[in-house]
Coordinates of C-alpha atoms and ligand atoms in Angstrom, one line a residue:
M1 CA 55.0 37.9 145.3
R2 CA 53.9 41.3 143.9
I3 CA 54.0 44.8 145.5
W4 CA 51.9 47.6 144.0
A5 CA 52.6 51.2 144.7
T6 CA 50.7 54.4 143.9
A7 CA 54.1 56.2 143.5
A8 CA 57.6 54.7 143.4
L9 CA 61.1 56.0 142.9
L10 CA 62.5 54.1 140.0
E11 CA 65.9 54.6 138.3
S12 CA 64.2 56.8 135.8
G13 CA 62.6 58.9 138.5
W14 CA 59.2 58.9 140.1
A15 CA 56.6 56.7 138.5
R16 CA 52.9 56.1 139.2
D17 CA 50.9 52.8 139.5
V18 CA 54.0 50.6 139.8
S19 CA 53.9 46.8 140.1
V20 CA 57.1 45.1 141.4
E21 CA 57.2 41.3 141.1
I22 CA 59.7 39.6 143.4
G23 CA 61.0 36.1 142.7
A24 CA 61.7 33.3 145.2
D25 CA 65.4 34.3 145.0
G26 CA 64.6 37.7 146.6
R27 CA 65.4 39.5 143.4
I28 CA 63.1 41.8 141.4
A29 CA 61.6 39.8 138.6
S30 CA 59.9 42.7 136.8
V31 CA 58.9 46.3 137.3
A32 CA 55.9 47.8 135.4
Q33 CA 54.6 51.4 135.6
G34 CA 51.3 52.7 134.6
D35 CA 49.8 49.4 135.8
A36 CA 46.7 50.7 137.5
G37 CA 45.1 47.2 137.2
G38 CA 48.0 45.6 139.1
R39 CA 46.7 46.7 142.4
A40 CA 44.0 44.0 142.4
R41 CA 46.6 41.3 141.9
A42 CA 49.1 42.6 144.4
D43 CA 50.0 40.8 147.7
A44 CA 50.8 44.2 149.2
A45 CA 49.6 47.6 148.1
V46 CA 51.5 50.7 149.4
E47 CA 51.4 54.4 148.6
V48 CA 55.0 55.4 148.4
L49 CA 57.7 52.9 147.5
L50 CA 61.4 53.5 147.7
P51 CA 64.6 51.4 147.3
A52 CA 65.9 50.8 150.8
P53 CA 69.6 51.5 151.3
G54 CA 72.3 49.5 153.1
N55 CA 73.9 50.6 156.3
L56 CA 77.6 50.5 155.5
H57 CA 79.2 50.6 159.0
S58 CA 78.1 49.1 162.4
H59 CA 79.7 47.9 165.6
A60 CA 76.5 46.3 166.9
F61 CA 77.7 45.7 170.5
Q62 CA 78.3 49.5 171.0
R63 CA 74.5 50.0 171.0
A64 CA 74.4 48.8 174.5
M65 CA 76.6 51.7 175.6
A66 CA 74.1 54.3 174.6
G67 CA 73.4 56.6 177.6
L68 CA 76.6 55.6 179.4
S69 CA 79.1 57.8 177.6
E70 CA 77.8 61.3 178.1
R71 CA 79.8 62.3 181.2
R72 CA 83.1 64.1 181.5
G73 CA 86.2 62.3 182.7
P74 CA 88.8 63.9 185.0
G75 CA 90.7 65.6 182.1
T76 CA 90.1 69.0 180.6
H77 CA 88.1 67.6 177.7
D78 CA 86.3 64.4 177.1
T79 CA 87.4 63.1 173.7
F80 CA 87.2 60.2 171.2
W81 CA 90.1 58.6 173.1
T82 CA 88.4 58.7 176.5
W83 CA 85.2 57.3 174.9
R84 CA 87.3 54.6 173.4
D85 CA 88.7 53.6 176.9
L86 CA 85.2 53.4 178.2
M87 CA 84.1 51.3 175.3
Y88 CA 87.0 48.9 176.0
R89 CA 86.0 48.5 179.6
F90 CA 82.4 48.0 178.7
L91 CA 83.3 45.2 176.4
A92 CA 84.3 42.9 179.2
G93 CA 80.8 41.9 180.1
F94 CA 79.8 40.4 176.7
T95 CA 79.5 36.7 176.3
P96 CA 78.5 35.2 172.9
E97 CA 74.9 35.3 174.1
E98 CA 74.8 39.0 174.6
I99 CA 76.7 39.7 171.4
E100 CA 74.0 37.9 169.5
A101 CA 71.1 39.4 171.4
V102 CA 72.4 43.0 171.0
A103 CA 73.2 42.4 167.3
A104 CA 69.7 41.1 166.6
F105 CA 68.2 44.2 168.3
V106 CA 70.4 46.5 166.4
Q107 CA 69.6 44.9 163.1
M108 CA 65.9 45.1 163.9
E109 CA 66.2 48.8 164.7
M110 CA 68.0 49.3 161.4
L111 CA 65.2 47.6 159.5
E112 CA 62.6 49.7 161.3
A113 CA 64.6 52.8 160.3
G114 CA 64.5 51.8 156.6
Y115 CA 67.8 50.1 156.1
A116 CA 67.5 46.7 154.3
A117 CA 71.0 45.5 154.9
S118 CA 73.9 46.1 157.2
A119 CA 77.7 45.8 157.0
E120 CA 78.8 44.6 160.4
F121 CA 82.4 45.6 161.1
H122 CA 82.9 42.8 163.5
Y123 CA 86.0 42.9 165.7
V124 CA 85.2 41.3 169.0
H125 CA 86.8 37.8 168.4
N126 CA 88.3 36.6 171.7
Q127 CA 87.4 36.0 175.3
A128 CA 87.5 38.9 177.8
D129 CA 91.1 38.1 178.8
G130 CA 92.2 37.9 175.2
T131 CA 92.3 34.1 175.0
P132 CA 90.8 32.9 171.7
Y133 CA 87.7 30.8 171.9
D134 CA 88.1 27.2 170.8
D135 CA 86.0 28.0 167.8
A136 CA 87.8 31.1 166.5
A137 CA 84.8 32.3 164.6
I138 CA 82.2 31.8 167.3
L139 CA 81.3 35.5 167.7
A140 CA 81.2 36.0 163.9
R141 CA 78.8 33.1 163.8
R142 CA 76.7 34.9 166.4
I143 CA 76.4 37.9 164.2
A144 CA 75.3 35.7 161.4
A145 CA 72.8 34.0 163.7
A146 CA 71.4 37.4 164.7
S147 CA 70.8 38.2 161.1
E148 CA 68.8 35.0 160.7
T149 CA 66.6 36.3 163.5
S150 CA 66.3 39.8 162.2
G151 CA 66.3 38.9 158.5
I152 CA 68.5 41.8 157.6
G153 CA 70.8 41.4 154.6
L154 CA 74.2 40.9 156.1
T155 CA 77.6 41.8 154.8
L156 CA 79.8 40.3 157.5
L157 CA 83.2 42.0 157.8
P158 CA 85.5 40.1 160.2
V159 CA 88.1 42.6 161.4
Y160 CA 91.9 42.2 161.5
Y161 CA 93.3 44.0 164.6
E162 CA 96.9 43.2 165.6
V163 CA 98.6 46.2 167.4
G164 CA 97.9 49.2 169.5
G165 CA 99.4 51.9 167.2
L166 CA 102.0 52.6 164.5
D167 CA 104.8 51.9 166.9
A168 CA 103.4 48.3 167.0
R169 CA 102.7 48.5 170.8
P170 CA 101.0 45.4 172.0
L171 CA 97.3 45.4 172.7
A172 CA 96.3 46.2 176.3
G173 CA 93.2 45.7 178.4
G174 CA 89.9 45.4 176.5
Q175 CA 91.7 45.6 173.1
R176 CA 92.9 42.0 173.6
R177 CA 89.4 40.8 172.7
F178 CA 90.1 42.0 169.2
R179 CA 93.6 40.5 168.7
T180 CA 94.3 38.7 165.5
D181 CA 97.4 37.6 163.7
L182 CA 97.3 36.2 160.1
D183 CA 96.7 32.6 161.2
H184 CA 94.0 33.5 163.7
Y185 CA 92.3 35.7 161.2
A186 CA 92.4 33.0 158.6
A187 CA 90.5 30.8 161.0
I188 CA 88.0 33.5 161.8
L189 CA 87.4 34.3 158.1
E190 CA 86.9 30.6 157.2
G191 CA 84.3 30.2 160.0
A192 CA 82.6 33.4 159.0
E193 CA 82.5 32.3 155.4
A194 CA 80.8 29.1 156.3
A195 CA 78.3 31.0 158.4
V196 CA 77.5 33.4 155.6
R197 CA 77.1 30.5 153.1
A198 CA 74.4 29.1 155.3
L199 CA 72.5 32.4 155.2
P200 CA 70.1 33.5 152.4
G201 CA 71.8 34.2 149.0
D202 CA 72.1 38.0 149.5
A203 CA 74.5 37.6 152.5
R204 CA 78.1 38.4 151.8
L205 CA 81.5 38.2 153.4
G206 CA 84.1 41.0 153.3
I207 CA 87.4 41.7 155.0
A208 CA 88.2 44.6 157.3
P209 CA 91.7 45.7 158.3
H210 CA 90.7 47.8 161.3
S211 CA 92.8 50.9 160.7
L212 CA 96.4 51.9 159.9
R213 CA 96.8 52.1 163.7
A214 CA 95.9 48.5 164.3
V215 CA 97.2 46.8 161.2
P216 CA 101.0 46.8 160.4
S217 CA 101.7 47.6 156.8
A218 CA 103.0 44.1 156.0
A219 CA 99.8 42.5 157.3
L220 CA 97.7 45.0 155.3
A221 CA 99.7 44.1 152.1
E222 CA 98.9 40.5 152.7
L223 CA 95.2 40.9 153.6
V224 CA 94.3 42.8 150.4
T225 CA 95.2 39.7 148.5
W226 CA 93.0 37.3 150.4
R227 CA 89.6 37.7 149.0
P228 CA 90.2 39.9 146.0
D229 CA 86.6 40.0 145.0
A230 CA 85.2 40.8 148.4
P231 CA 84.4 44.2 149.8
L232 CA 87.3 45.7 151.9
H233 CA 86.5 48.2 154.6
M234 CA 88.9 50.2 156.8
H235 CA 88.7 53.1 159.2
I236 CA 90.8 56.0 158.2
A237 CA 91.5 59.7 159.1
E238 CA 88.8 60.0 161.6
Q239 CA 90.7 62.0 164.3
T240 CA 93.4 64.5 164.0
G241 CA 95.4 62.6 166.5
E242 CA 95.4 59.6 164.1
V243 CA 96.5 61.8 161.2
E244 CA 99.4 63.0 163.3
E245 CA 100.4 59.5 164.4
V246 CA 100.5 58.2 160.8
R247 CA 102.4 61.3 159.7
A248 CA 105.0 60.9 162.5
A249 CA 105.5 57.2 161.6
T250 CA 105.4 57.4 157.8
G251 CA 106.0 61.0 156.8
K252 CA 102.5 60.9 155.1
R253 CA 99.0 61.5 156.0
P254 CA 96.7 58.4 156.3
V255 CA 94.8 58.7 153.0
E256 CA 97.9 59.9 151.2
W257 CA 99.9 56.9 152.5
L258 CA 97.1 54.5 151.5
F259 CA 96.8 55.8 148.0
D260 CA 100.6 55.8 147.6
T261 CA 100.9 52.2 148.8
H262 CA 97.7 50.4 147.5
A263 CA 95.6 50.4 144.4
V264 CA 92.4 51.8 146.0
D265 CA 89.4 51.1 143.9
D266 CA 85.7 50.4 144.1
R267 CA 86.1 47.4 146.4
W268 CA 87.3 49.7 149.1
C269 CA 85.1 51.5 151.6
L270 CA 87.0 54.0 153.7
I271 CA 85.2 54.7 156.9
H272 CA 85.1 58.4 158.1
C273 CA 87.8 60.1 156.0
T274 CA 87.0 63.1 158.0
H275 CA 90.4 64.8 157.8
L276 CA 91.5 65.1 154.2
T277 CA 93.6 67.6 152.2
E278 CA 92.3 68.7 148.8
D279 CA 94.6 66.2 147.1
E280 CA 93.6 63.3 149.3
R281 CA 89.9 64.2 148.7
R282 CA 90.3 64.3 145.0
A283 CA 92.2 61.0 144.9
L284 CA 89.4 59.4 146.9
A285 CA 86.7 60.9 144.8
T286 CA 88.1 59.6 141.6
S287 CA 89.0 56.1 142.9
G288 CA 85.6 54.5 142.9
A289 CA 86.0 53.8 146.6
V290 CA 83.1 54.7 148.9
A291 CA 83.6 57.2 151.7
G292 CA 81.7 55.6 154.6
L293 CA 80.2 58.5 156.5
C294 CA 78.6 58.0 159.9
P295 CA 77.4 61.6 160.7
I296 CA 75.6 60.8 164.0
T297 CA 78.5 58.9 165.5
E298 CA 81.0 61.4 164.1
S299 CA 79.0 64.1 165.9
S300 CA 78.8 62.1 169.0
L301 CA 82.5 61.4 169.1
G302 CA 83.6 65.0 168.1
D303 CA 85.4 63.8 165.0
G304 CA 85.0 66.8 162.7
I305 CA 83.1 67.5 159.4
F306 CA 83.7 65.6 156.1
D307 CA 83.6 68.0 153.1
G308 CA 80.7 66.4 151.4
A309 CA 80.0 69.3 149.1
A310 CA 83.5 69.4 147.5
Y311 CA 83.7 65.6 147.4
L312 CA 80.4 65.1 145.6
A313 CA 81.3 67.9 143.2
E314 CA 84.4 66.0 142.3
G315 CA 82.4 62.9 141.6
G316 CA 83.0 61.0 144.8
T317 CA 80.8 58.2 146.1
L318 CA 79.5 58.1 149.6
G319 CA 77.2 56.1 151.8
V320 CA 76.1 56.2 155.4
G321 CA 76.5 53.9 158.4
S322 CA 75.4 54.0 162.0
D323 CA 78.8 53.0 163.4
S324 CA 78.5 53.2 167.3
N325 CA 74.7 52.8 167.0
I326 CA 74.2 55.4 169.7
R327 CA 71.2 56.3 167.6
I328 CA 69.9 54.3 164.6
A329 CA 68.0 56.6 162.3
L330 CA 68.3 56.6 158.6
S331 CA 66.6 59.9 158.0
E332 CA 68.6 61.6 160.8
E333 CA 71.9 60.2 159.5
L334 CA 71.2 61.9 156.2
R335 CA 70.0 65.1 157.8
T336 CA 73.0 65.3 160.1
L337 CA 75.3 65.1 157.0
E338 CA 73.6 68.0 155.3
Y339 CA 73.3 70.1 158.5
S340 CA 77.0 69.7 159.2
Q341 CA 77.7 71.2 155.8
R342 CA 75.3 74.1 156.4
L343 CA 76.8 74.9 159.8
R344 CA 80.3 75.0 158.4
D345 CA 79.5 76.9 155.2
R346 CA 76.7 79.1 156.6
H347 CA 74.7 78.1 153.4
R348 CA 71.5 76.3 152.8
A349 CA 70.7 73.2 150.7
V350 CA 74.4 72.5 150.3
L351 CA 74.2 69.0 148.8
A352 CA 71.2 69.8 146.5
T353 CA 71.9 70.1 142.8
A354 CA 70.1 72.1 140.1
E355 CA 67.9 69.1 139.4
R356 CA 67.7 67.3 142.7
S357 CA 66.6 68.5 146.2
C358 CA 68.7 67.9 149.2
G359 CA 66.8 64.9 150.4
R360 CA 66.7 63.3 147.0
R361 CA 70.5 63.8 146.5
L362 CA 71.3 62.4 149.9
Y363 CA 69.0 59.5 149.4
D364 CA 70.4 58.7 145.9
E365 CA 74.0 58.8 147.2
A366 CA 73.2 56.6 150.2
L367 CA 71.6 54.0 147.8
V368 CA 74.6 53.9 145.4
G369 CA 77.3 54.0 148.1
G370 CA 75.6 51.6 150.4
A371 CA 75.1 49.0 147.7
R372 CA 78.7 49.3 146.5
A373 CA 80.2 49.2 150.0
L374 CA 78.1 46.1 150.9
G375 CA 78.9 44.4 147.7
R376 CA 75.2 44.0 147.3
D377 CA 73.3 43.9 144.1
S378 CA 70.7 46.5 145.1
G379 CA 70.2 50.2 145.6
A380 CA 67.5 50.6 142.9
I381 CA 64.1 49.3 142.0
R382 CA 65.5 47.5 139.0
Q383 CA 64.9 44.1 137.4
G384 CA 67.5 41.6 138.7
A385 CA 68.4 43.6 141.8
F386 CA 67.6 42.3 145.3
A387 CA 64.2 43.5 146.4
D388 CA 65.4 46.0 149.1
L389 CA 62.4 48.2 149.5
L390 CA 60.7 50.6 151.8
A391 CA 57.2 52.1 152.0
L392 CA 56.6 55.4 153.6
D393 CA 53.5 56.2 155.6
A394 CA 51.6 58.4 153.2
G395 CA 49.0 59.0 155.8
S396 CA 51.5 60.8 158.0
V397 CA 50.7 64.4 158.7
H398 CA 54.4 65.2 157.7
L399 CA 53.6 64.1 154.1
E400 CA 50.2 65.7 153.7
G401 CA 49.8 67.2 150.2
L402 CA 53.4 66.3 149.1
A403 CA 54.6 64.3 146.2
G404 CA 57.9 63.4 144.5
D405 CA 61.2 64.6 146.0
D406 CA 59.2 66.7 148.5
L407 CA 58.3 63.5 150.2
L408 CA 62.0 62.7 150.7
D409 CA 62.7 66.2 152.0
A410 CA 59.8 66.0 154.4
W411 CA 60.8 62.6 155.7
I412 CA 64.5 63.5 156.1
F413 CA 64.2 67.1 157.3
A414 CA 60.8 67.3 159.1
G415 CA 59.9 63.7 160.0
D416 CA 61.7 60.8 161.4
D417 CA 61.8 57.0 160.9
T418 CA 58.4 56.4 162.3
L419 CA 57.3 57.3 158.8
V420 CA 58.8 54.0 157.6
R421 CA 55.9 51.5 157.4
D422 CA 57.2 48.5 155.5
V423 CA 60.6 47.2 154.7
W424 CA 61.6 44.3 152.5
S425 CA 65.2 42.9 152.6
A426 CA 65.8 40.8 149.5
G427 CA 62.1 40.2 149.4
R428 CA 61.7 39.3 153.1
H429 CA 58.9 41.5 154.4
L430 CA 60.4 42.2 157.8
V431 CA 58.8 45.5 158.9
Q432 CA 55.0 45.7 158.6
G433 CA 52.9 48.6 159.9
G434 CA 56.1 50.2 161.3
R435 CA 57.1 47.3 163.5
H436 CA 59.5 44.5 162.9
V437 CA 57.6 41.2 162.6
R438 CA 59.7 39.6 165.5
R439 CA 60.0 42.7 167.6
D440 CA 58.7 41.3 170.9
A441 CA 61.1 38.4 171.0
I442 CA 64.1 40.4 169.9
E443 CA 63.3 43.2 172.3
A444 CA 63.0 40.7 175.2
G445 CA 66.4 39.2 174.3
Y446 CA 67.9 42.7 174.3
R447 CA 66.4 43.6 177.7
K448 CA 67.8 40.5 179.2
A449 CA 71.2 41.1 177.8
M450 CA 71.2 44.7 179.1
R451 CA 70.3 43.6 182.6
K452 CA 73.2 41.1 182.6
L453 CA 75.6 43.7 181.1
K454 CA 74.6 46.2 183.8
E455 CA 75.6 43.8 186.5
T456 CA 79.2 43.5 185.2
L457 CA 79.8 47.2 185.0
Ligands
NGQ1 C1 85.8 51.2 166.6 N1 85.1 53.5 166.4 O1 86.5 50.4 166.0 O2 84.8 50.9 167.3 C2 86.2 52.6 166.6 C3 87.0 53.0 167.8 C4 89.4 52.9 167.2 C5 85.2 54.6 165.7 N2 86.4 54.8 165.1 C6 88.3 52.3 168.0 N3 84.2 55.4 165.6 O3 89.1 53.5 166.2 O4 90.5 52.7 167.6
ZN2 ZN1 83.8 52.1 163.2

């Protein structure tokens, strides 16, 4: 099939009258510019065509908590840790059915926001009382099944989660749903791998040690050897309390410890990395690893501000994820990242460069970092890459009279994701006219799941 665009953002920059031919394998077969005649032969003609990024971090089930976590508890402050307790309690109501229904809804919202793919950091493995299911990978399979419904490009990251902290305290309460040891994890990974193999060819499997808090160092040393070519994701240095806990146990800060202990390279995606010293930041920036930033969730949870300005100046790679999914909005995720820098530095256009506007820089970074983190051959309108594409609504009043990078700036800073009209994931045309092609059914499934979850609260 062939898409034709009046303007498209190619690797070489903005181009006009662009034809993109997509093969049956979901990859871009050819790209031609200056092809005004291509319009007549196209299956779809759009005004503004962009590569669509991947969302590098999601816990789909947490979407169902939106609106339930904005009250203060009895303490002086509400914090990340009180939110986490609430999240654990909320978890109890989920059966495999709700896991799948909520995941499909989340993936649909991601597609409608402009993400073509999603890395699901999946860590609900067991029944509510902690007993494993007979089929260890049943919930991972449900995430894969959701992606068949939504059509999103899935990178499935089954999570290893063994202990409650660096003192190896046992898991308590809701955490028992996450519990793995190496044998249990091997079974989950195998089942997840089979499920991914049954998906379209762009789906991938990765591994995800949850954090230095939840994974003993011996288990981490083992896990990094398991699928040496697969993406490896881990939370790190999100909260100062976590930095202190790691320092008390090891004498080092989390990122410092990790770089001293492991060969961190471009297969790693380190989620959050909020609290870094200059040395840690430089080590990360030169490692090839991706800093997986989730600015909306990090704002929601009161994590702190990642130093994106210094990190990018040092050559670091970053991408964005929607993490808790309290709000799924690609343009807002990028805007929040830039605005956090402005509020801290009291400057404007912090992440812009001499050549590239803020919006263009943010978008380029999210494309590169997202593709690398997902282990996905995409991130550019390039022959051979998966056809992850997005068309903006050129008729929107937000875009009136604009062209080139100004379009990205207007979308990201003035508009919102209602400007996203069409999205293709590996050539699957899933969002048309601003709506997911299966929205009604997916939304109905989500509403049903929400009514049931509400009863168990
Ligand atoms: C998570 N979320 O795994 O869902 C975590 C909370 C934890 C974020 N870190 C649990 N944002 O980190 O212990
Ligand atoms: Zn997370």
